[in-house]
Coordinates of C-alpha atoms and ligand atoms in Angstrom, one line a residue:
X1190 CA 21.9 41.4 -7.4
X1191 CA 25.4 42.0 -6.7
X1192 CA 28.8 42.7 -9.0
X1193 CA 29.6 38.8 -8.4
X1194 CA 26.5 37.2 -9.2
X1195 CA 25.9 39.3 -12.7
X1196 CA 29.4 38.2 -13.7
X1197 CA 28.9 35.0 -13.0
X1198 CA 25.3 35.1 -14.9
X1199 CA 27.2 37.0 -18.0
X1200 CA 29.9 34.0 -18.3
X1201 CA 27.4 31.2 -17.6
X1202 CA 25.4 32.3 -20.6
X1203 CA 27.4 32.7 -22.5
X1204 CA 28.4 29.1 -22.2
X1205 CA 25.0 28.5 -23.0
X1206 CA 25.4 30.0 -26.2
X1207 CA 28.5 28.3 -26.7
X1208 CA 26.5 24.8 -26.3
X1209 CA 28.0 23.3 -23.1
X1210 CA 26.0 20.5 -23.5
X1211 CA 24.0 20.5 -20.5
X1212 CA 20.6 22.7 -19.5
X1213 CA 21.9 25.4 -16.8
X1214 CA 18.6 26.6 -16.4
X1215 CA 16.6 25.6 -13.2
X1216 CA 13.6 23.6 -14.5
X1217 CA 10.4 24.5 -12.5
X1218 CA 9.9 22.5 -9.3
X1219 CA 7.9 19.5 -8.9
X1220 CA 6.3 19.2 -5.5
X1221 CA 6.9 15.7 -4.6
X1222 CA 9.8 14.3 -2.0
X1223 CA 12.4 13.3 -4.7
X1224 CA 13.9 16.7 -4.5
X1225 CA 17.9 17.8 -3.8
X1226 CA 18.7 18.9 -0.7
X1227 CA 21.5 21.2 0.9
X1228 CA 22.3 20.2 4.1
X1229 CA 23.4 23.4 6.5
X1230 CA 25.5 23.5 9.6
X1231 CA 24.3 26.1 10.8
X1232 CA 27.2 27.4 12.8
X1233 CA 29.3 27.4 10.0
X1234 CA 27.5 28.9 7.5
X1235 CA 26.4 32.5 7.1
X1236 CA 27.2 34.9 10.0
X1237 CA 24.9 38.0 9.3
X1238 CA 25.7 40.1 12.7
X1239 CA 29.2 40.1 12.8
X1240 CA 29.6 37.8 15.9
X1241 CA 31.4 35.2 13.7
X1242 CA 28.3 32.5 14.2
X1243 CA 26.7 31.7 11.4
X1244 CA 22.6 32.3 12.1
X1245 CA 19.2 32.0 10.8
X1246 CA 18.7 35.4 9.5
X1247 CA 22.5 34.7 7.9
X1248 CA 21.1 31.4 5.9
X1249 CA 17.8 33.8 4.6
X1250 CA 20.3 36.3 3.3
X1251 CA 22.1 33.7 1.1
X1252 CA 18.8 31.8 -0.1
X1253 CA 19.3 33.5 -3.8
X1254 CA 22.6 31.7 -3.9
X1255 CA 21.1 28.3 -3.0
X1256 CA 17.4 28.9 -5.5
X1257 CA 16.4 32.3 -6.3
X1258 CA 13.1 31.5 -7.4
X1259 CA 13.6 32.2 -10.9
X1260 CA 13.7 30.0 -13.2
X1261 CA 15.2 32.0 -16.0
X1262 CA 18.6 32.3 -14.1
X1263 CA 21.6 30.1 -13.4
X1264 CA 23.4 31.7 -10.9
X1265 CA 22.1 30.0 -8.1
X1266 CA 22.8 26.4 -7.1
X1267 CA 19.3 25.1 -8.0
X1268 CA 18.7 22.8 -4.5
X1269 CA 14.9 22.5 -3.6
X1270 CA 15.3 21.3 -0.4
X1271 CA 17.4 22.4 3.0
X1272 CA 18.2 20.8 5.7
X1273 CA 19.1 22.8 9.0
X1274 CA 20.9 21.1 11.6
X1275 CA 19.5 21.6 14.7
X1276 CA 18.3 25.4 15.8
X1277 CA 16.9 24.9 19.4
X1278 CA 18.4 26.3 22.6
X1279 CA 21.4 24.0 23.7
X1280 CA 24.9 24.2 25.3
X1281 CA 27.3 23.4 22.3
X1282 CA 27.8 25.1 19.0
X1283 CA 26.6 21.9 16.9
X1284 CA 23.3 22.0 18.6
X1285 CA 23.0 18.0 19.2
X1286 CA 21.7 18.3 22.8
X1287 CA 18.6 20.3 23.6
X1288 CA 17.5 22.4 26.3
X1289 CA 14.5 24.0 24.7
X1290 CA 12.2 21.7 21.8
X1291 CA 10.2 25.3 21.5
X1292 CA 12.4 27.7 20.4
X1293 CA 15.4 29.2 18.7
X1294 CA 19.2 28.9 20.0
X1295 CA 20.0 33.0 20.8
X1296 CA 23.0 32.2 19.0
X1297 CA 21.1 31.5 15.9
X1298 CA 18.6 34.2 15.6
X1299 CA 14.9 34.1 17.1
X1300 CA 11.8 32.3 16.2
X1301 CA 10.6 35.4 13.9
X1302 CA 14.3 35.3 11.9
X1303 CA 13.0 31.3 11.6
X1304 CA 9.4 31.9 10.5
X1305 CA 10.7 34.3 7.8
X1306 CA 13.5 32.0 6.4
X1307 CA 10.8 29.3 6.4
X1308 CA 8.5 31.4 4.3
X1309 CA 11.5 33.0 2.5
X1310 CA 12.1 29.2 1.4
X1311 CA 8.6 28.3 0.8
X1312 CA 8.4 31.4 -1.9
X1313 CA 11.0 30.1 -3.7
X1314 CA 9.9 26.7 -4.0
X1315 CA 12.4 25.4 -1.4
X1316 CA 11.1 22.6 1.7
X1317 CA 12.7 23.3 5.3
X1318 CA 13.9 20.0 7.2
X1319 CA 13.7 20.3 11.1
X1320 CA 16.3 18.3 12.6
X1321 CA 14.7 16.0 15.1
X1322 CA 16.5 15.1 18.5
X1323 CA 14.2 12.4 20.1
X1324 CA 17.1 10.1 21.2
X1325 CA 18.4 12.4 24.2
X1326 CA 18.3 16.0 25.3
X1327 CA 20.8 18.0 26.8
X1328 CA 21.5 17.4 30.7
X1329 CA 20.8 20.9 31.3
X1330 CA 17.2 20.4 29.9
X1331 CA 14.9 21.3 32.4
X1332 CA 13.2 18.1 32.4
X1333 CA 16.5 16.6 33.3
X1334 CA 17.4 19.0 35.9
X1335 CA 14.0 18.6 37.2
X1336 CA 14.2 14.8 37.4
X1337 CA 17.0 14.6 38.8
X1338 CA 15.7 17.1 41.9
X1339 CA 13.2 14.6 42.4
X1340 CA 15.9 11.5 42.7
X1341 CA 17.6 13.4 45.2
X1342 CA 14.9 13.9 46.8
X1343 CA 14.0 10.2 47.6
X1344 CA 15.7 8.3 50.4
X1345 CA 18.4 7.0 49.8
X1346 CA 17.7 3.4 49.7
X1347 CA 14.9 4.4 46.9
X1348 CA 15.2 2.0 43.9
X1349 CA 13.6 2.1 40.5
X1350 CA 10.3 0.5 41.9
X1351 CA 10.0 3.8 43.8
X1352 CA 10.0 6.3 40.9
X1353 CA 6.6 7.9 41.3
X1354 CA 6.5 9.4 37.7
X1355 CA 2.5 11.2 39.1
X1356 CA 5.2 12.8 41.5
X1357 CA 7.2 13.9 39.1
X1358 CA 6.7 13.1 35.1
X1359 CA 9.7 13.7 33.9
X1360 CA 11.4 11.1 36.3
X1361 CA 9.8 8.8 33.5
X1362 CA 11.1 10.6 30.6
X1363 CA 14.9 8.8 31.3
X1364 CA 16.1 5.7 31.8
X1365 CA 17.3 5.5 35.6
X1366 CA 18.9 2.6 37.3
X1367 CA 20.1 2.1 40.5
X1368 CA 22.6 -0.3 39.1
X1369 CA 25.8 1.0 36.9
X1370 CA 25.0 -1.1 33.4
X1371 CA 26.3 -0.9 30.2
X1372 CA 25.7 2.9 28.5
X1373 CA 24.7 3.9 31.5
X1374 CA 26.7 7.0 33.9
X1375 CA 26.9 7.7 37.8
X1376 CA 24.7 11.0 38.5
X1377 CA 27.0 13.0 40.7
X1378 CA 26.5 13.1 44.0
X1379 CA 23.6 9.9 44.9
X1380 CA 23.3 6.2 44.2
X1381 CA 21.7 6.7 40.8
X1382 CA 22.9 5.5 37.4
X1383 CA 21.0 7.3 34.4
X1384 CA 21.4 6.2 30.1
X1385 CA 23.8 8.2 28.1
X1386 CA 25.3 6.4 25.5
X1387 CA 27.0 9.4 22.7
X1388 CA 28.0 11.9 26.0
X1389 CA 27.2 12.4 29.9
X1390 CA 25.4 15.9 29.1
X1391 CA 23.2 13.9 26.7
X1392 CA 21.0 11.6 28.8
X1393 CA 19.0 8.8 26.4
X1394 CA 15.3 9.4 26.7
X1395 CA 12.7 7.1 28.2
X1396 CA 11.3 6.1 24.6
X1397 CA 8.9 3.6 25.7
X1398 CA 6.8 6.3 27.8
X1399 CA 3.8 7.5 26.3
X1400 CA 3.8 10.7 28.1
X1401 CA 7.0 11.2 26.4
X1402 CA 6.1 9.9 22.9
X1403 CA 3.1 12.2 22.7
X1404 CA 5.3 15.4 23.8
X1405 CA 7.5 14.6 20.8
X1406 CA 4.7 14.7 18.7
X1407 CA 3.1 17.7 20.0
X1408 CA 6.8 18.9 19.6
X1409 CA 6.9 18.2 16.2
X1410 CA 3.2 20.2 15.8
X1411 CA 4.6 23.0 16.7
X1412 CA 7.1 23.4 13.8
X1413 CA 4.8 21.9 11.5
X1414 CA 2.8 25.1 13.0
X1415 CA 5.8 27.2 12.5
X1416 CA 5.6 26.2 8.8
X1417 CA 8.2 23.2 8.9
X1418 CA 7.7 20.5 6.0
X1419 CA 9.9 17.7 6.7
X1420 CA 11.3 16.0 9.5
X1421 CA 15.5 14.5 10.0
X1422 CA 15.5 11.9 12.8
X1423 CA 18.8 12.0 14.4
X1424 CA 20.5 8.7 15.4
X1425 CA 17.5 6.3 15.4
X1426 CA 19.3 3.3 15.6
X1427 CA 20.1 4.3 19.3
X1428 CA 16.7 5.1 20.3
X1429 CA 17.0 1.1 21.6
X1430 CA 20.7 0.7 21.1
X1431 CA 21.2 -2.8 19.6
X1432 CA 17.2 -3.5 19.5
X1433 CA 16.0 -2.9 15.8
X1434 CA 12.7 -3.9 16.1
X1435 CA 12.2 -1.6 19.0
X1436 CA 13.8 1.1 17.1
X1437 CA 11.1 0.1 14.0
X1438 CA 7.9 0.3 16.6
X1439 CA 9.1 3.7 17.9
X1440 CA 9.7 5.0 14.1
X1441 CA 6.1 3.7 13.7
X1442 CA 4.1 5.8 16.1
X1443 CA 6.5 8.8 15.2
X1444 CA 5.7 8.6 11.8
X1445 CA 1.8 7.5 12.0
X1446 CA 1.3 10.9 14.7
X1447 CA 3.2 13.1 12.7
X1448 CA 1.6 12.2 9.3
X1449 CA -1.9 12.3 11.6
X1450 CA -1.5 16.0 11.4
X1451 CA -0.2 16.6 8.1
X1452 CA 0.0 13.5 5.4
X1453 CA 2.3 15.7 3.1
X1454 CA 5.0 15.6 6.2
X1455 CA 8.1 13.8 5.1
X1456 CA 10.5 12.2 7.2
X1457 CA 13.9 10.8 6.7
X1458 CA 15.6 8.7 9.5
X1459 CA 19.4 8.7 10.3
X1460 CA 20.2 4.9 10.4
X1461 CA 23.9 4.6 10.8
X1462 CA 24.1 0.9 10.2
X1463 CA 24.1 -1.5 7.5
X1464 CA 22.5 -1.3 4.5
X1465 CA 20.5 -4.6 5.7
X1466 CA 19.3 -3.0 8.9
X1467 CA 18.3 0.4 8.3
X1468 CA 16.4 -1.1 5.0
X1469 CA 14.1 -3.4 7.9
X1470 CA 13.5 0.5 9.4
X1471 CA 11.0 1.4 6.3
X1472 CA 8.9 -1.0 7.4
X1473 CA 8.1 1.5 9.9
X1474 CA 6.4 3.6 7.0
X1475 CA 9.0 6.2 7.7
X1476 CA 9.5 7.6 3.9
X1477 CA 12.9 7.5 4.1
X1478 CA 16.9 7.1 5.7
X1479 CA 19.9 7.9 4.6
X1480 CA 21.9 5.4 2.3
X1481 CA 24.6 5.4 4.0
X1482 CA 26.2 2.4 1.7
X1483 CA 26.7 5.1 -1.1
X1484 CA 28.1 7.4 1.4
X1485 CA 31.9 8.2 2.9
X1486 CA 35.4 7.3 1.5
X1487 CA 34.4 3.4 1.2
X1488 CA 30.8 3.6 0.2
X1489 CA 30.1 2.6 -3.3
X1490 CA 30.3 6.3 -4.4
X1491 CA 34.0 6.4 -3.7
X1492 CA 34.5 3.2 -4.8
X1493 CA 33.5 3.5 -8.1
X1494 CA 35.3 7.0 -8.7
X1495 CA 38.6 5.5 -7.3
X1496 CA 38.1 2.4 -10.0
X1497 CA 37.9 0.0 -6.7
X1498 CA 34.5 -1.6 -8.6
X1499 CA 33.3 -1.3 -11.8
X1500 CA 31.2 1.5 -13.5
X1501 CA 28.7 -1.3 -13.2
X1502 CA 28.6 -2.0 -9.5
X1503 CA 27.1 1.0 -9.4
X1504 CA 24.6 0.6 -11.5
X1505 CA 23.8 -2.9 -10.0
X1506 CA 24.3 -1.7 -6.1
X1507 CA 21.5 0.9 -7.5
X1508 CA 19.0 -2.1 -9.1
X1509 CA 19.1 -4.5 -5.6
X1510 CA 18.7 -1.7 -3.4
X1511 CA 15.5 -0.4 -5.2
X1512 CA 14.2 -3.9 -4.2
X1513 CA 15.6 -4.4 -1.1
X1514 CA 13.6 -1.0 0.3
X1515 CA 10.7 -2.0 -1.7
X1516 CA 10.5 -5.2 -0.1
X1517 CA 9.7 -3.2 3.5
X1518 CA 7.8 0.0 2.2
X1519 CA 6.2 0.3 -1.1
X1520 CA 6.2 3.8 -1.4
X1521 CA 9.6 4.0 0.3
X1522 CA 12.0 7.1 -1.0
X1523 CA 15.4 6.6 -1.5
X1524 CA 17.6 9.2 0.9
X1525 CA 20.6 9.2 -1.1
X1526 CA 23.9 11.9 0.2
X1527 CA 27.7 11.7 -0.1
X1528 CA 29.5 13.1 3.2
X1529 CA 27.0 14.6 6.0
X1530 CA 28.8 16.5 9.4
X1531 CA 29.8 13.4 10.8
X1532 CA 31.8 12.4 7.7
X1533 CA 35.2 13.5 6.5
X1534 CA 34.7 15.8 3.2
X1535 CA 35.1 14.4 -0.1
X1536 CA 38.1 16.2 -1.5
X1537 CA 39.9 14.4 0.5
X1538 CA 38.9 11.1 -0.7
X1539 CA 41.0 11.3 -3.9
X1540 CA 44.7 11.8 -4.8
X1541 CA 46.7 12.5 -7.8
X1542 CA 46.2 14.4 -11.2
X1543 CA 42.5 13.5 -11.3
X1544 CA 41.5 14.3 -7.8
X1545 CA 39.5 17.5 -8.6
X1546 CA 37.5 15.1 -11.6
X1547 CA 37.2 12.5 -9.0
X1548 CA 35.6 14.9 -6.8
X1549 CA 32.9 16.2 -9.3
X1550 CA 32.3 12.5 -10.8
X1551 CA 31.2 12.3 -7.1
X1552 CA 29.0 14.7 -6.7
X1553 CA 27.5 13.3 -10.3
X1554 CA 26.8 10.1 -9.3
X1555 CA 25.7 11.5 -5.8
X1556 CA 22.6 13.7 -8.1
X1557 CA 21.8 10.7 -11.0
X1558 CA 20.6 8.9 -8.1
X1559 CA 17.0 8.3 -7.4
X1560 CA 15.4 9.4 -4.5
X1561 CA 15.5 12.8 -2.3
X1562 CA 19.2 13.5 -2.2
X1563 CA 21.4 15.7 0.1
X1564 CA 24.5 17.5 0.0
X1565 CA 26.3 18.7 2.3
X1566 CA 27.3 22.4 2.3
X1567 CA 30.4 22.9 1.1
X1568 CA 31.1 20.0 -0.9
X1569 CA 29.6 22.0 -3.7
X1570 CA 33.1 23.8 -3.9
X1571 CA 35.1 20.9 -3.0
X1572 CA 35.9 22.5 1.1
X1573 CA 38.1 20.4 2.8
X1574 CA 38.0 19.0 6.6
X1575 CA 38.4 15.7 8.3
X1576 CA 39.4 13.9 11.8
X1577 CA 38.3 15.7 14.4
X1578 CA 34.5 16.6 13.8
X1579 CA 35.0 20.7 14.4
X1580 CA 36.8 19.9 10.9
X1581 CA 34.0 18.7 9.4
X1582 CA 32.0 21.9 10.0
X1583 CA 34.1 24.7 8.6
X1584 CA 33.0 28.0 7.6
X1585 CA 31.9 28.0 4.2
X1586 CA 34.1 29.4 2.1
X1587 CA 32.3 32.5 0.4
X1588 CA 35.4 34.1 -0.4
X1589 CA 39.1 34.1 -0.4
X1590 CA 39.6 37.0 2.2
X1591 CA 38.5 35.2 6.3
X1592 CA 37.6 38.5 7.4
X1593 CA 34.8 38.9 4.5
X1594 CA 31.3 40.4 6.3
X1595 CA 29.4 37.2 7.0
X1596 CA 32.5 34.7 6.8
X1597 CA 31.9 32.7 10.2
X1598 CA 34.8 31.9 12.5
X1599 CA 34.2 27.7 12.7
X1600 CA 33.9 25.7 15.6
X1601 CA 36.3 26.2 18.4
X1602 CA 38.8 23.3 18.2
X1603 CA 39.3 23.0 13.9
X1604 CA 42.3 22.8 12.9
X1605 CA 43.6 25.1 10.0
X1606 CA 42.1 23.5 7.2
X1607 CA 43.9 24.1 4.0
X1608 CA 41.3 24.4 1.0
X1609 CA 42.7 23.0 -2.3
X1610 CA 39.9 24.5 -4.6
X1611 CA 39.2 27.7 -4.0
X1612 CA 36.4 30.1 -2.5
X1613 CA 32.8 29.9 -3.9
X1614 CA 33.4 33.8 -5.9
X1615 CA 36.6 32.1 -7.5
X1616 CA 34.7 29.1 -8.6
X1617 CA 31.4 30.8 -9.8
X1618 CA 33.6 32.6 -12.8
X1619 CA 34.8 29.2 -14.2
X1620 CA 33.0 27.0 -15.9
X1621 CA 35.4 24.0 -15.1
X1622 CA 34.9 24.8 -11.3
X1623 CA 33.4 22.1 -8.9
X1624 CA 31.2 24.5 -8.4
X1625 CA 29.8 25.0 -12.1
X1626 CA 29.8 20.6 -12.6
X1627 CA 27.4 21.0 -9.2
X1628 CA 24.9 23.2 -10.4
X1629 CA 24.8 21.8 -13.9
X1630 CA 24.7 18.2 -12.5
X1631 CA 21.4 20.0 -10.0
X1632 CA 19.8 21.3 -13.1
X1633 CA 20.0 18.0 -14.9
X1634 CA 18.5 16.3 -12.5
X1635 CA 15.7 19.2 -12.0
X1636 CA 15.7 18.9 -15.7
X1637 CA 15.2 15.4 -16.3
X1638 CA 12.8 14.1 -13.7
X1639 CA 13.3 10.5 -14.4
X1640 CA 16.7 11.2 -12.5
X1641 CA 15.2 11.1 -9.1
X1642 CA 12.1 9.5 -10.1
X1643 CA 13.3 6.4 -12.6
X1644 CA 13.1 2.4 -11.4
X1645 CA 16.9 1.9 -12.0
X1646 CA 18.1 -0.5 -14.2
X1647 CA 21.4 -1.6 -15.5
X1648 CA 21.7 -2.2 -19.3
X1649 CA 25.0 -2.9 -19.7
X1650 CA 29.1 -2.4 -19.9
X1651 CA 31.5 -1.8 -22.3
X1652 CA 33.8 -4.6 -23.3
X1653 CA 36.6 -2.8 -21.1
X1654 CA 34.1 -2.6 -18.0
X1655 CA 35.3 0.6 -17.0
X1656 CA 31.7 2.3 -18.3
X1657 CA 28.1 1.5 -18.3
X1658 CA 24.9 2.3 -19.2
X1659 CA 21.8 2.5 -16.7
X1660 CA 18.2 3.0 -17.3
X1661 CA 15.7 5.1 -15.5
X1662 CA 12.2 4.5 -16.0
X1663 CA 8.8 6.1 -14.9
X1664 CA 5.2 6.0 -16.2
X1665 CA 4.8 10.1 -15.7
X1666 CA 7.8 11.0 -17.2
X1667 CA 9.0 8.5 -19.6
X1668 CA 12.2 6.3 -19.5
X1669 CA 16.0 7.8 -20.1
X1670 CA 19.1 6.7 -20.1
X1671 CA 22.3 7.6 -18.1
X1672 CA 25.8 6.2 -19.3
X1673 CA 28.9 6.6 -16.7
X1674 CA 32.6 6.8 -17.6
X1675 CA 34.0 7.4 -14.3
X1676 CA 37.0 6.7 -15.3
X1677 CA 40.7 8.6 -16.6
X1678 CA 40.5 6.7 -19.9
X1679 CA 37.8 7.8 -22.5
X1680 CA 35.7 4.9 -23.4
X1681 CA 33.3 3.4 -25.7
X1682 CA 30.5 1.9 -25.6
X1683 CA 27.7 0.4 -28.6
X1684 CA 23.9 1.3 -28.0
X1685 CA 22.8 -0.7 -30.9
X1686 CA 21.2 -2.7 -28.8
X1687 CA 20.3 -0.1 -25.5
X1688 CA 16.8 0.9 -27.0
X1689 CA 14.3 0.4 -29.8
X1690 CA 14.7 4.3 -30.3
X1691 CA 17.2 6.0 -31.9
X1692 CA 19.0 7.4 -28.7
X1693 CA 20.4 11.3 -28.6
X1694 CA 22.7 12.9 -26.2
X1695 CA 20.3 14.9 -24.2
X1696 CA 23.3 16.3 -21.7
X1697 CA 26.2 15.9 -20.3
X1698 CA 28.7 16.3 -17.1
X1699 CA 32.3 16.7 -18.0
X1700 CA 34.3 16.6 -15.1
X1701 CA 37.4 16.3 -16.8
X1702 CA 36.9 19.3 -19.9
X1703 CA 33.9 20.7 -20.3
X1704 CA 34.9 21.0 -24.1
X1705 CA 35.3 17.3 -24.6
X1706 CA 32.2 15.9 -25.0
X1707 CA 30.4 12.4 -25.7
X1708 CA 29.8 11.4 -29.1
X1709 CA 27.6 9.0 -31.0
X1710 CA 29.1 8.0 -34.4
X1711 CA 27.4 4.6 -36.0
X1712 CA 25.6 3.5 -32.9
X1713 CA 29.1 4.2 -30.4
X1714 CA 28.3 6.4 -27.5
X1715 CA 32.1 7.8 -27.3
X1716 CA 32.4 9.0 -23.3
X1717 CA 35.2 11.1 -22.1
X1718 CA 37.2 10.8 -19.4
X1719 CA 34.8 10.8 -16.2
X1720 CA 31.8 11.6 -18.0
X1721 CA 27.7 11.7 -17.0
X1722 CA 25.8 11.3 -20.5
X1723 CA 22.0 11.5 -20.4
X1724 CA 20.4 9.2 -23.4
X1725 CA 16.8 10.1 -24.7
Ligands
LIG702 CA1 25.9 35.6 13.9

């Protein structure tokens, strides 16, 4: 344990001491799939050789800060899940475009630095998400290269009807055309036009070939082999670009042969679409996707921090989604997250004298929702970054100093990014840090299963509208209640009639003082300024 980390432990317990309200301990793990999730760019976040790439082996050395595993500290940020973006061999520093589904980017590390982080994880409790490319490889993929050999190969006059995939397999694994269509991109050099709809060196696979599909899944073996437990689908909805129900039969035989070989594997599907759309995609049996209508500077997070809705729109968005998804997948889970890589960061969603309190009320409202959540690394401290994508990726900031050992150098084309809340060693010594409101708002929800787990409903609002109170309810672990106040004004609100039990304040989230705290006086629940309150 290092000078930083005891310092931070001494302050935070002595918090506890003080009463802050909320439980800082990690509660033990459940093992189910409504767990919280860090999402890691890997480039970006722990560079352990001193090339200025963050790697594999980097991410292992930093695990204690994510979970250490102990469940009698509270210096680490509690997650229970991590999400790697993709680690294979491929030509760019994000990774998106493969060369190589069987291995490990040299950049990164080696598949032995990968088998150790993935049991590194599984001894502290944590699940590893492999980030699943399916909807094109990299042009310099060697089933590419090779197919394209064999098209320039046939005479010239050759069309599609002349592909002889027994000839050459991976002629099949594409979609070729002799005609330029929409999506499509002139091969260099012959008459042939090939799919490639997010970049030319990222040719769209041949989905509908079953040579192809059953690769994939002996693909995805292989990590489940290497000790992988879950599964991110990257950009499903353009596996059949505007074709939904194709997209659902593909998600159907990925999901039916991956769970084949392990029924504990869980998947969650990128779906950036509507909310209507990817909710048809459970059907598929695909556990989960990304909400992506709580998500970004517009979704219903932001909204309701900024005070465009009411507390209660929330509350209600959260009740008619729970049966939207239900209506396609019984034993759907919810893939709740905030900003991912492709989205500009949060702090720079809000303005003004409240902006840091917006940012954590966030983050709250992000971690009372049910379902496997994510964040996004970085967020956790408030980094900035948005625009370009590069921006969007910047090296976590562990410390002040950019020349720190194991400070990574960021993508190639960010900008200077101007952070507005400090490095991760200034935050962990204040208890009013972004920081410190993220790992209690992780422990509450580790704490308080119903969190994650609860059938939401909405109970009500206070006369003003600016708060309300929600209720979460399981059979396992009982019913509780969360009331919001994510608002500048302190509010109240009468719980009279919220319960036939007397309600307490289990815990709290103070985004605005951590010394101010909610209050019941003659059946008033008495919320601070943009305040979490858990009822019991
Ligand atoms: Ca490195």
């Amino acid at each position: 344990m290092n000078h930083k980390k005891l310092t931070a432990l001494a302050l935070c317990s002595a918090l506890l001491l003080g009463g802050c309200g909320t439980t800082t301990k990690q509660a033990a793990i459940i093992n189910d799939n409504y767990r919280t999730n860090y999402e890691i760019f890997v480039y970006s976040f722990y560079d352990s050789d001193g090339d200025g790439i963050g790697d594999i082996k980097g991410i292992t050395e930093k695990l204690d800060y994510l979970n250490d595993g102990n469940e009698k500290t509270d210096s680490d940020l509690g997650i229970t899940g991590i999400w790697l973006t993709p680690v294979c061999p491929s030509t760019t520093y994000h990774k998106y475009d493969v060369t190589d589904y069987r291995d490990i980017d040299p950049e990164f590390g080696t598949m032995e630095d990968y088998e150790i982080f993935v049991e590194e994880c599984h001894k502290r409790g944590i699940e590893v998400t492999f980030d699943f490319v399916m909807n094109h490889t990299s042009s310099k993929h060697p089933w590419f290269t090779e197919a394209v050999s064999y098209l320039k190969s046939l005479p010239e006059e050759a069309t599609e009807a002349d592909i002889d995939t027994k000839v050459c397999p991976y002629a099949g694994y594409y979609n070729f055309s002799k005609e330029s269509k929409d999506g499509y991109v002139a091969l260099d050099g012959t008459g042939w036009y090939y799919e490639a709809r997010f970049w030319s060196e990222m040719p769209d696979t041949n989905l509908d070939n079953p040579t192809l599909q059953q690769e994939f899944i002996d693909i995805a073996k292989f990590w489940m082999d290497k000790g992988v437990d879950n599964f991110r689908l990257d950009a499903v909805t353009s596996y059949y670009t505007g074709n939904p129900e194709k997209n659902t039969e593909a998600l159907t035989w990925l999901n039916d042969g991956i769970k084949a070989y392990n029924e504990n594997a869980y998947i969650v599907g990128e779906a950036w679409t509507t909310q209507k759309e990817y909710a048809s995609y459970y059907a598929s049996g695909i556990d989960s996707f990304f909400d992506f209508a709580f998500a970004d500077k517009d979704g219903v997070i932001a909204k309701t921090v900024k005070g465009q809705i009411p507390a209660s729109s929330y509350a209600k968005a959260l009740e008619k989604e729970e049966e939207l998804y239900s209506s396609y997948s019984e034993n759907y889970v919810n893939a709740p997250f905030y900003t991912n890589h492709d989205i500009n960061r949060s702090a720079g969603y809000y303005s003004g004298d409240y902006a840091s309190d917006m940012v954590k009320m966030a983050g709250g409202l992000n971690l009372m929702m049910s379902g496997n959540t994510y964040i996004y690394y970085g967020d956790e401290i408030g980094m900035k970054g948005s625009g370009k994508d590069e921006n969007k990726r910047a090296p976590m900031q562990w410390t002040s100093n950019p020349g720190e050992t194991g400070t990574c150098k960021g993508p190639q084309d960010m900008d200077d990014i101007e952070m507005l809340y400090g490095s991760l060693d200034n935050q962990m010594n204040d208890p009013g840090s972004i920081w410190s409101y993220y790992r209690d708002a992780i422990a509450l929800r580790n704490s308080y299963p119903a969190i994650a787990r609860g059938a939401t409903t909405f109970v009500k609002e206070s006369d003003t509208e600016n708060s309300c109170i929600i209720k979460k309810s399981t059979e396992e672990y009982g019913d509780i209640y969360i009331a919001i106040n994510p608002t500048e004004e302190a509010e109240a609100i009468g719980i009279e009639d919220v319960s036939e039990t007397s309600l307490k304040i289990a815990a709290g989230l103070y985004a605005n003082n951590i010394n101010d705290k909610a209050r019941i006086r003659s059946k008033v629940l008495s919320l601070p300024p943009y305040s979490i309150v858990i009822l019991k």
